Coordinates of C-alpha atoms in Angstrom, one line a residue:
Chain A
M1 CA -24.8 47.8 46.7
I2 CA -22.1 49.6 44.7
D3 CA -22.0 48.9 41.0
L4 CA -18.6 47.4 40.4
T5 CA -19.3 46.7 36.7
N6 CA -17.3 49.7 35.6
M7 CA -14.2 48.5 37.3
P8 CA -11.3 47.3 35.3
A9 CA -10.4 43.7 35.7
S10 CA -7.0 44.4 37.2
D11 CA -8.7 46.6 39.9
I12 CA -11.1 43.9 40.7
A13 CA -8.3 41.4 41.1
S14 CA -6.2 43.7 43.3
G15 CA -9.4 44.7 45.4
V16 CA -10.2 41.2 46.1
Q17 CA -6.6 40.4 46.7
R18 CA -6.3 43.3 49.3
G19 CA -9.8 42.3 50.9
D20 CA -11.3 45.6 49.8
L21 CA -13.9 43.5 47.7
T22 CA -15.2 40.1 47.8
A23 CA -15.5 37.9 44.8
V24 CA -19.1 37.4 45.8
E25 CA -19.9 41.1 45.8
V26 CA -18.3 41.4 42.3
A27 CA -20.2 38.5 40.8
E28 CA -23.3 39.7 42.3
S29 CA -23.0 43.1 40.7
Y30 CA -22.5 41.4 37.4
L31 CA -25.4 39.0 37.8
Q32 CA -27.6 42.1 38.7
R33 CA -26.6 43.8 35.5
I34 CA -27.2 40.8 33.4
E35 CA -30.6 40.3 35.0
K36 CA -31.5 43.9 34.2
F37 CA -30.2 44.3 30.6
D38 CA -29.7 40.7 29.0
N39 CA -33.3 40.5 27.8
E40 CA -32.5 43.4 25.4
I41 CA -28.8 42.5 24.6
M42 CA -29.0 38.6 24.6
A43 CA -25.2 38.4 25.3
F44 CA -25.6 35.1 27.4
A45 CA -26.8 31.9 26.3
T46 CA -26.6 30.3 29.9
V47 CA -26.2 31.7 33.3
D48 CA -26.5 29.6 36.3
R49 CA -26.7 32.1 39.1
E50 CA -26.4 29.6 42.0
V51 CA -23.2 28.0 40.4
V52 CA -21.7 31.5 40.0
R53 CA -22.5 32.3 43.6
A54 CA -21.0 29.2 44.8
E55 CA -18.0 29.5 42.7
S56 CA -17.3 33.2 43.8
A57 CA -17.7 32.1 47.4
G58 CA -15.2 29.5 46.8
Q59 CA -12.7 31.9 45.4
D60 CA -13.3 34.1 48.7
H61 CA -12.6 30.9 50.6
R62 CA -9.4 30.4 48.8
L63 CA -8.3 34.0 49.7
A64 CA -9.1 33.4 53.3
S65 CA -7.0 30.4 53.1
G66 CA -4.0 32.6 52.1
A67 CA -4.1 32.2 48.3
R68 CA -3.5 35.5 46.3
L69 CA -4.3 34.7 42.7
P70 CA -3.6 37.1 39.8
L71 CA -7.3 37.0 38.6
H72 CA -8.8 36.6 42.0
G73 CA -12.7 37.2 41.8
V74 CA -12.5 38.4 38.1
P75 CA -15.8 37.3 36.4
V76 CA -15.4 35.7 32.9
G77 CA -17.9 35.1 30.2
V78 CA -17.1 32.1 28.0
K79 CA -18.0 31.8 24.3
D80 CA -20.5 28.9 24.0
I81 CA -18.1 26.7 21.9
I82 CA -15.9 26.4 24.8
D83 CA -16.5 23.8 27.4
V84 CA -17.4 24.7 31.1
A85 CA -17.9 21.7 33.3
G86 CA -21.6 21.3 34.2
L87 CA -23.0 23.8 31.7
P88 CA -24.1 22.9 28.2
T89 CA -22.0 23.8 25.0
I90 CA -24.8 24.6 22.8
A91 CA -22.8 26.2 20.1
G92 CA -26.0 27.8 18.8
F93 CA -27.3 24.4 17.7
E94 CA -30.5 23.3 19.2
P95 CA -29.8 19.6 19.3
Y96 CA -26.9 20.4 21.7
R97 CA -29.0 22.2 24.2
D98 CA -28.6 19.3 26.7
R99 CA -25.0 18.5 25.8
I100 CA -23.4 19.2 29.2
A101 CA -19.7 19.5 29.3
Q102 CA -18.0 17.0 31.6
R103 CA -15.0 19.0 32.2
D104 CA -13.5 22.4 31.7
A105 CA -11.7 23.4 28.5
D106 CA -8.1 23.9 29.2
I107 CA -8.4 27.6 29.0
V108 CA -11.4 27.6 31.5
G109 CA -9.7 25.4 33.9
A110 CA -6.5 27.6 33.8
L111 CA -8.7 30.8 34.4
R112 CA -10.4 29.2 37.3
S113 CA -7.0 28.1 38.8
L114 CA -5.9 31.7 38.5
G115 CA -8.9 33.0 40.5
A116 CA -11.4 33.9 37.8
V117 CA -15.2 33.1 38.2
V118 CA -17.1 31.8 35.2
L119 CA -20.3 33.9 34.8
G120 CA -21.9 32.0 32.1
K121 CA -21.7 31.0 28.4
T122 CA -22.0 33.8 25.8
H123 CA -24.0 33.5 22.6
T124 CA -22.2 32.5 19.4
T125 CA -23.3 32.2 15.8
Q126 CA -24.1 28.6 15.0
F127 CA -20.9 26.7 15.3
A128 CA -19.0 30.0 15.1
V129 CA -19.8 30.5 11.4
G130 CA -22.1 33.0 9.6
D131 CA -25.6 32.7 10.7
P132 CA -26.2 35.5 13.2
A133 CA -26.6 35.0 16.9
P134 CA -29.7 36.5 18.6
T135 CA -27.4 39.2 20.4
A136 CA -28.0 43.0 19.8
N137 CA -25.2 45.6 19.6
P138 CA -25.2 47.6 22.9
W139 CA -24.5 50.7 20.9
N140 CA -27.6 50.4 18.7
L141 CA -30.0 47.5 19.3
S142 CA -30.8 47.4 15.6
K143 CA -27.2 46.8 14.6
S144 CA -25.2 43.7 14.5
P145 CA -22.6 42.9 17.3
A146 CA -20.8 40.9 14.4
G147 CA -19.9 37.2 14.9
S148 CA -19.1 34.7 15.7
S149 CA -18.2 36.0 19.2
A150 CA -21.2 38.1 19.2
G151 CA -22.3 37.5 22.9
S152 CA -18.6 37.8 24.1
G153 CA -18.0 41.2 22.4
A154 CA -21.5 42.6 23.5
A155 CA -21.2 41.5 27.1
V156 CA -18.1 43.5 27.6
A157 CA -19.5 46.6 25.9
A158 CA -22.7 46.2 27.9
R159 CA -20.6 45.8 31.2
M160 CA -22.2 42.5 31.8
A161 CA -18.6 40.9 32.1
P162 CA -15.2 42.7 32.4
I163 CA -13.5 39.8 30.5
T164 CA -15.0 37.3 28.0
L165 CA -13.4 34.7 25.9
G166 CA -13.9 34.4 22.2
S167 CA -12.6 32.6 19.1
Q168 CA -11.4 33.5 15.6
T169 CA -11.2 31.3 12.6
A170 CA -11.8 34.1 10.0
G171 CA -12.5 37.4 11.9
S172 CA -14.6 36.3 14.8
M173 CA -12.6 37.9 17.7
L174 CA -11.6 41.2 16.1
R175 CA -14.8 42.0 14.3
P176 CA -16.9 41.9 17.3
A177 CA -14.4 44.0 19.2
A178 CA -14.7 46.6 16.6
F179 CA -18.5 46.5 16.4
N180 CA -18.9 46.6 20.0
G181 CA -16.3 49.0 20.9
V182 CA -14.1 46.9 23.1
V183 CA -10.6 45.7 23.0
G184 CA -10.1 42.3 21.4
L185 CA -6.9 40.2 21.4
K186 CA -6.1 37.2 19.2
P187 CA -2.7 35.8 20.2
T188 CA -0.4 33.9 18.0
F189 CA -1.7 30.7 16.5
G190 CA -1.5 27.9 19.2
W191 CA -0.7 30.1 22.1
F192 CA -4.0 29.2 23.8
S193 CA -5.0 25.5 24.1
L194 CA -8.0 24.5 22.1
D195 CA -8.5 21.4 24.1
G196 CA -12.3 21.4 25.1
V197 CA -13.2 23.9 22.2
F198 CA -15.7 22.7 19.6
P199 CA -13.6 23.0 16.4
L200 CA -14.4 24.8 13.3
C201 CA -11.0 24.6 11.2
W202 CA -8.3 22.9 13.1
S203 CA -5.5 24.8 11.4
L204 CA -7.2 28.3 11.7
D205 CA -8.9 28.2 15.0
H206 CA -7.6 30.7 17.6
L207 CA -8.9 31.6 21.1
G208 CA -8.7 35.2 22.3
V209 CA -9.7 37.6 25.1
Y210 CA -12.0 40.7 25.3
G211 CA -11.8 43.5 27.8
A212 CA -12.5 47.1 28.2
T213 CA -8.8 48.2 28.1
V214 CA -5.5 47.0 26.8
D215 CA -4.4 46.6 30.5
D216 CA -7.3 44.1 31.1
V217 CA -6.6 41.8 28.1
S218 CA -3.0 42.1 28.9
L219 CA -3.6 40.9 32.4
I220 CA -5.4 37.8 31.2
Y221 CA -2.8 37.1 28.5
R222 CA 0.0 37.4 30.8
S223 CA -1.7 35.3 33.5
L224 CA -2.6 32.5 31.1
T225 CA 0.9 32.4 29.5
G226 CA 2.7 32.7 32.8
A227 CA 4.2 35.9 31.6
Q228 CA 3.2 37.8 34.6
R229 CA 6.4 36.5 36.2
I230 CA 8.5 38.6 33.8
P231 CA 8.6 42.3 33.6
E232 CA 6.2 43.8 31.1
L233 CA 7.6 45.1 27.9
S234 CA 7.4 48.8 27.2
A235 CA 6.9 50.3 23.7
P236 CA 9.9 51.9 22.0
E237 CA 10.1 55.6 22.4
N238 CA 9.4 56.0 18.6
P239 CA 7.7 52.8 17.5
R240 CA 7.9 52.1 13.9
I241 CA 4.4 51.4 12.5
A242 CA 3.3 50.5 9.0
L243 CA 0.0 51.9 7.7
L244 CA -1.2 49.4 5.2
T245 CA -2.8 51.6 2.5
E246 CA -4.6 49.0 0.5
F247 CA -7.0 48.4 3.3
L248 CA -7.9 52.0 3.5
D249 CA -8.7 51.9 -0.2
M250 CA -11.1 49.0 0.4
S251 CA -12.9 50.7 3.4
D252 CA -15.7 53.1 3.6
P253 CA -14.4 56.6 3.4
E254 CA -15.3 57.4 7.1
V255 CA -13.4 54.3 8.2
A256 CA -10.4 55.3 6.1
D257 CA -10.4 58.8 7.2
H258 CA -10.5 57.6 10.9
T259 CA -7.7 55.3 10.5
R260 CA -5.6 58.0 8.9
A261 CA -6.5 60.2 11.8
V262 CA -5.4 57.6 14.2
A263 CA -2.1 57.3 12.3
S264 CA -1.6 60.9 12.4
A265 CA -2.2 61.1 16.2
L266 CA 0.3 58.4 16.6
E267 CA 2.7 60.2 14.5
T268 CA 2.3 63.3 16.6
A269 CA 3.0 61.3 19.7
G270 CA 6.3 60.1 18.3
A271 CA 5.6 57.1 16.1
R272 CA 7.4 56.7 12.7
I273 CA 4.5 55.8 10.4
V274 CA 5.5 54.2 7.2
E275 CA 2.8 54.1 4.5
T276 CA 3.3 50.8 2.7
T277 CA 1.3 47.8 1.2
I278 CA 1.5 44.0 2.1
P279 CA 4.0 42.0 0.4
E280 CA 1.6 39.7 -1.6
P281 CA -1.8 40.6 -2.9
F282 CA -4.7 40.5 -0.5
D283 CA -6.8 38.4 -2.9
Y284 CA -4.0 35.7 -2.8
L285 CA -4.2 35.5 1.1
F286 CA -7.9 35.6 1.0
A287 CA -8.2 32.7 -1.5
V288 CA -5.8 30.5 0.6
H289 CA -7.8 31.2 3.7
Q290 CA -11.1 30.5 2.1
V291 CA -10.2 27.2 0.6
I292 CA -8.6 25.8 3.8
F293 CA -11.6 27.3 5.8
A294 CA -14.2 25.6 3.6
A295 CA -12.6 22.3 3.3
E296 CA -11.7 21.9 7.1
M297 CA -15.2 23.1 8.1
S298 CA -16.7 20.5 5.7
A299 CA -14.5 17.8 7.2
V300 CA -15.7 18.8 10.8
H301 CA -19.5 19.1 9.9
S302 CA -20.3 16.9 7.0
A303 CA -21.5 13.8 8.9
N304 CA -23.4 15.9 11.5
L305 CA -25.1 17.8 8.6
E306 CA -26.4 14.5 7.2
R307 CA -27.9 13.8 10.7
Y308 CA -29.3 17.1 11.5
A309 CA -29.7 19.0 8.3
E310 CA -32.9 20.8 9.3
Y311 CA -31.2 22.2 12.3
Y312 CA -28.2 23.8 10.5
G313 CA -28.5 27.5 9.7
P314 CA -28.5 28.3 5.9
R315 CA -25.1 30.0 5.8
I316 CA -23.1 27.1 7.6
R317 CA -25.0 24.5 5.5
T318 CA -24.2 25.9 2.2
G319 CA -20.7 26.5 3.4
V320 CA -20.4 22.8 4.4
E321 CA -21.9 21.5 1.3
A322 CA -19.8 23.5 -1.1
G323 CA -16.6 22.9 0.9
S324 CA -17.0 19.1 0.5
L325 CA -16.5 19.6 -3.2
I326 CA -13.0 21.0 -2.9
P327 CA -10.5 18.4 -4.4
A328 CA -7.7 17.2 -2.0
A329 CA -5.0 18.6 -4.3
Y330 CA -6.5 22.2 -3.9
L331 CA -6.5 21.9 -0.1
L332 CA -2.8 20.7 0.0
Q333 CA -1.8 23.3 -2.4
A334 CA -3.7 26.1 -0.3
Q335 CA -1.7 24.7 2.7
R336 CA 1.7 25.0 0.8
H337 CA 0.8 28.5 -0.2
R338 CA 0.0 29.3 3.4
R339 CA 3.5 28.3 4.5
A340 CA 5.0 30.4 1.7
L341 CA 2.9 33.4 2.7
T342 CA 3.9 32.9 6.4
R343 CA 7.5 33.1 5.6
T344 CA 7.1 36.1 3.5
F345 CA 5.1 37.9 6.0
D346 CA 7.3 36.9 8.9
R347 CA 10.1 38.9 7.2
F348 CA 7.8 41.8 6.4
L349 CA 6.4 42.1 10.0
A350 CA 9.8 41.8 11.5
G351 CA 10.5 45.2 9.9
F352 CA 8.0 47.1 12.0
D353 CA 6.8 47.1 15.7
A354 CA 3.4 46.7 14.3
V355 CA 1.2 47.2 11.3
L356 CA -1.9 49.2 11.3
L357 CA -5.1 48.9 9.5
P358 CA -8.8 49.3 10.1
T359 CA -10.3 46.2 11.9
V360 CA -13.3 46.2 9.6
S361 CA -14.2 48.1 6.3
T362 CA -17.4 49.5 7.8
E363 CA -19.2 50.5 10.9
A364 CA -21.6 47.8 12.4
C365 CA -24.0 46.5 9.8
D366 CA -27.6 45.4 10.3
R367 CA -28.5 42.4 12.4
D368 CA -29.1 40.0 9.4
E369 CA -25.4 40.0 8.7
T370 CA -22.2 39.7 10.8
G371 CA -20.0 42.1 8.8
D372 CA -17.1 42.1 6.6
R373 CA -14.4 39.5 7.6
R374 CA -11.7 40.4 5.0
F375 CA -9.5 42.6 7.0
Q376 CA -9.3 40.2 10.0
I377 CA -8.4 37.2 7.7
P378 CA -4.6 38.0 7.1
A379 CA -3.7 37.7 10.8
T380 CA -5.7 34.6 11.2
L381 CA -4.1 32.9 8.2
L382 CA -0.7 34.0 9.1
G383 CA -1.1 32.9 12.8
A384 CA 0.1 36.4 13.7
P385 CA -1.1 38.2 17.0
A386 CA -3.6 41.0 16.3
I387 CA -5.5 43.4 18.5
S388 CA -8.5 45.7 17.9
L389 CA -8.8 48.9 19.7
P390 CA -12.0 51.0 19.9
T391 CA -10.4 54.3 18.7
G392 CA -13.4 56.3 17.7
L393 CA -17.1 56.6 16.8
S394 CA -18.7 57.0 13.4
S395 CA -21.1 59.9 12.4
N396 CA -23.8 57.3 13.4
T397 CA -22.4 56.9 17.0
L398 CA -21.1 53.6 16.2
P399 CA -17.5 52.3 17.2
L400 CA -14.6 52.1 14.8
G401 CA -11.9 49.8 15.4
T402 CA -8.2 50.0 14.7
Q403 CA -6.2 46.8 14.2
L404 CA -2.5 46.3 15.1
V405 CA -0.8 43.2 14.0
A406 CA 2.8 42.0 14.9
R407 CA 5.0 39.2 13.9
R408 CA 4.2 35.6 15.1
G409 CA 5.3 35.2 18.6
A410 CA 5.6 39.0 19.3
D411 CA 2.4 39.1 21.4
E412 CA 4.1 40.8 24.4
Q413 CA 5.5 43.4 21.9
L414 CA 2.0 43.9 20.4
L415 CA 0.5 44.5 23.7
A416 CA 3.1 47.1 24.7
I417 CA 2.5 48.8 21.4
A418 CA -1.3 48.7 21.8
R419 CA -0.9 50.2 25.3
W420 CA 1.2 53.0 23.8
V421 CA -1.4 53.5 21.0
S422 CA -4.3 53.7 23.6
A423 CA -2.5 56.6 25.3
A424 CA -1.9 58.4 22.1
A425 CA -5.3 57.8 20.6
P426 CA -7.6 57.3 23.6
L427 CA -10.3 54.6 23.5
V428 CA -13.9 55.3 23.6
E429 CA -15.9 54.8 26.6
R430 CA -18.5 51.9 26.7
P431 CA -22.0 53.0 25.8
D432 CA -24.7 54.2 28.2
L433 CA -26.9 51.2 27.8
E434 CA -30.1 52.7 29.6
R435 CA -30.0 55.5 27.2
V436 CA -29.5 53.2 24.2
I437 CA -32.4 51.0 25.2
Q438 CA -34.7 54.0 25.9
T439 CA -33.7 55.3 22.4
S440 CA -34.6 52.0 20.7
A441 CA -37.8 51.6 22.5
Chain B
M1 CA -24.9 3.3 -8.0
N2 CA -24.7 0.8 -10.9
R3 CA -22.8 2.4 -13.9
P4 CA -23.7 1.5 -17.5
Q5 CA -21.5 -0.9 -19.2
F6 CA -19.8 0.4 -22.4
A7 CA -18.9 -1.3 -25.4
K8 CA -15.3 -0.8 -25.9
S9 CA -15.4 -0.2 -29.7
S10 CA -17.7 0.6 -32.4
T11 CA -18.2 0.2 -36.0
P12 CA -18.6 3.0 -38.6
S13 CA -22.1 2.0 -39.0
G14 CA -22.9 3.3 -35.7
R15 CA -23.4 -0.3 -34.1
L16 CA -21.3 -1.1 -31.2
T17 CA -19.6 -4.3 -31.0
G18 CA -16.8 -5.7 -28.8
G19 CA -16.5 -6.1 -25.1
C20 CA -20.0 -6.9 -24.2
S21 CA -22.4 -9.3 -25.5
S22 CA -25.5 -7.3 -24.8
P23 CA -27.5 -5.9 -27.6
T24 CA -25.6 -3.3 -29.7
L25 CA -26.3 0.4 -29.0
S26 CA -26.8 3.3 -31.3
W27 CA -24.7 6.4 -31.2
E28 CA -27.5 8.3 -29.8
T29 CA -27.8 5.9 -26.9
L30 CA -24.0 5.9 -26.4
R31 CA -24.2 9.8 -26.3
K32 CA -26.9 9.7 -23.6
L33 CA -25.1 7.2 -21.5
R34 CA -22.0 9.3 -21.6
E35 CA -23.9 12.1 -20.3
V36 CA -25.2 9.9 -17.4
V37 CA -21.7 8.7 -16.8
S38 CA -20.1 12.1 -16.7
A39 CA -22.9 13.2 -14.4
E40 CA -22.3 10.4 -11.9
R41 CA -18.5 10.1 -12.3
Y42 CA -16.0 11.7 -10.2
V43 CA -15.4 15.3 -11.2
L44 CA -11.8 16.1 -12.2
V45 CA -10.8 19.7 -11.4
K46 CA -7.4 20.0 -12.7
L47 CA -4.9 22.0 -10.6
H48 CA -3.5 23.8 -13.4
P49 CA -2.3 27.4 -13.8
K50 CA -4.7 28.1 -16.7
V51 CA -7.8 26.6 -15.3
T52 CA -10.6 29.3 -15.0
S53 CA -13.1 29.9 -12.3
T54 CA -15.8 29.3 -14.8
E55 CA -14.4 25.8 -15.6
I56 CA -14.0 24.9 -11.9
A57 CA -17.5 26.2 -11.2
A58 CA -18.9 24.1 -13.9
Q59 CA -17.3 20.9 -12.5
L60 CA -18.2 21.6 -9.0
R61 CA -21.8 22.2 -9.9
T62 CA -22.0 19.0 -11.7
Q63 CA -20.5 17.1 -8.6
A64 CA -23.0 19.1 -6.4
E65 CA -25.9 17.9 -8.4
E66 CA -24.8 14.4 -8.1
D67 CA -24.2 14.7 -4.3
Y68 CA -27.0 17.0 -3.2
G69 CA -29.5 17.1 -6.1
A70 CA -30.6 20.0 -8.3
D71 CA -32.8 21.7 -5.7
R72 CA -29.8 22.2 -3.3
V73 CA -27.4 23.2 -6.0
E74 CA -29.4 26.3 -6.4
H75 CA -28.9 27.1 -2.6
I76 CA -25.2 26.6 -2.7
A77 CA -24.7 28.3 -6.2
G78 CA -23.3 31.3 -4.7
Q79 CA -20.7 29.4 -2.5
I80 CA -19.7 27.3 -5.5
E81 CA -19.1 30.4 -7.5
H82 CA -17.1 32.0 -4.6
L83 CA -15.1 28.8 -4.0
S84 CA -14.3 28.5 -7.7
E85 CA -12.7 32.0 -7.9
M86 CA -10.7 31.2 -4.7
M87 CA -9.6 27.9 -6.2
A88 CA -8.7 29.4 -9.5
E89 CA -6.4 32.1 -7.7
I90 CA -4.7 29.2 -5.9
A91 CA -4.2 27.2 -9.1
R92 CA -2.9 30.3 -11.0
R93 CA 0.0 30.9 -8.3
E94 CA 2.6 28.2 -8.9
L95 CA 5.1 27.0 -6.3
D96 CA 8.3 25.4 -6.8
L97 CA 7.8 21.6 -7.1
T98 CA 10.2 20.8 -4.2
D99 CA 9.7 23.8 -2.1
V100 CA 7.2 24.3 0.7
P101 CA 5.6 21.1 1.9
P102 CA 1.9 21.2 3.3
D103 CA 1.5 21.4 7.0
R104 CA 2.2 17.9 8.2
S105 CA 1.3 18.5 11.8
G106 CA -1.6 16.0 11.4
I107 CA 0.7 13.2 12.2
R108 CA 1.4 14.6 15.6
D109 CA -1.0 14.0 18.5
R110 CA -2.1 16.8 20.9
D111 CA 0.1 15.3 23.6
E112 CA 3.2 15.4 21.4
R113 CA 3.0 19.2 21.2

C-alpha cells in the first residue's frame, strides 16, 4: 500500500474528492504508521481502529452519494481535552479514564461535517497545565515535545496525522509547534467554539490547529470559519513586519541569531523590517496573564482537587492551591489591565502586517519540563492571532520556531503573511523517524 | 472554627475587663490569642501601589498555612512567591478610577453570543 502520510491535507482532500484516493485508504495509512511508531512517540492517548475504519468508510459513502466536502477524508487527531463522541476525554487524569463523551465538541462536529475523519485523541499534559505528558519529541526522543498539546504537535511531526487540534491558555499551541517543527495556528480569541472542551481558564482558552504547512492549517481554518467561500487574501508585495527586539534579548543566542537571520531573509525578499519594542513592558503583560490564569484555573479545579488530590500532578496542584489565595480585587484589576493592554496593542499591531519574534526562547528542553511559555503569552493575553513556523534547526538538530502575530480579527491576513514568509524562509521538513528511533536505541 | 472572644478594653494593670464576663486575661494571653486570630482570620492583601511582593507573599503564606497546613505550604512556596511578584506588578500599575471596566461577559450565556 502507498504511504500517504507525507501528503498535505489539501492533496488528501482533493484526491478523495476526485476519486483518486479513498478515505479508507488514507485512514489505513495513518493507522499503520501509528501502529508502527506510537509505542516510541506516545502521541495518541486513544485510537479506536474499528471506529476510524467505519468513519472513513462513511465519508467514502458520502462521496459516492455525491457530496464533495472541503476536508473529505482528511484524518484529524484531537487533543484529549476536546470531546469526541464515544471516546473518553481523559485529559491526562486517571479518574477520567472511563469518562466517555456523549457528543462531539462543536469543533469536532464541524470537522466531521466538513468530511474529516477523527483518528483518535492525542496526549495532553494533565488538564492542559504543566505536568509533562508521556509523549516524546520525534526529533529526539530524549527531548520534550512541549505542552500542553504535546501529542498533537508530535503526531504531525511524526506523520501520524496530517492535522491535529490543540489548545492554548498560555503557550500550549505555539510551543509544541516550535519544539516539534510543525506549523501551529492559534486564531483570534473566540474564533473557534470551546463548547465540549474541558476548560482551563475561560477567558484565556483558545483552540488551534497543527499541520505540516501553512496551506494545511489555512485549509482547516478557512473551512471551519466558512472563509473558503471567499477568495484567499494575498500578502502585500512588501509586507511591513515588526521585529520585536526585547524578545531577542531574552532568548538563547542561537535562537536570537536564527530569528535575525529569518528577518534578514524576509527583508531580502522584499519585506520592510522595522526593529521595535512592544508598547508596554513584557513583565506587565506577563503579570496580568499569570494572575488571571492562576485565579481562573483555581476556580475550575479547586473542588475537584479536594476530591482527587492524589491524582493531581504536582505542578497543577500547586498552581490551583496558590491561585485560590488571590484576592478578588487583584483578579478584577488584572482583567481591567488586560482590557487596557488590549486597546494599546490593537493600535500597535494595526501599524504592521505582522510582528515577528521567536516562538520560544530556547530549542526543545528535556522531558521533565515543557519549556519556556513566556513568548507565547502576549498573543494569548491579547486574544491576537498567532502562528509558529518551523524556520530552522539548531546546532543540535532540533527545530526552531518563528512566531508571527497580527491584530485581533486579522487571521486571514496573518495566514497570508505566513504563506509569504514560508516561501521566503523555507520551512524545515519533518524528521526521519526511523533514523531518530535507531539513533536513540 | 470558633474564634476566641476578646475583651473590648483593658486596664493599665494588664487585667482585661469589659465586654465579657469570663475570667480576665493577661497581656501575654492576649498576645497569644491575637496570633491565633491573625492566623485564622481572613488575610487582607491591600491593592495599593506601594505594596511589595514580600508583603503579599507573607500574607498569602499565612493564608495558605490556614487553608492547607504547614506541610503543603512548603510545596507551594515557589508558586506563592511567583504570584506575589505578579500581584505586586499589577498593584503598582494604576488605572484611572473610572476607565476600563473588567470583563463583564460573565453575565452572558453561551447562547447569547
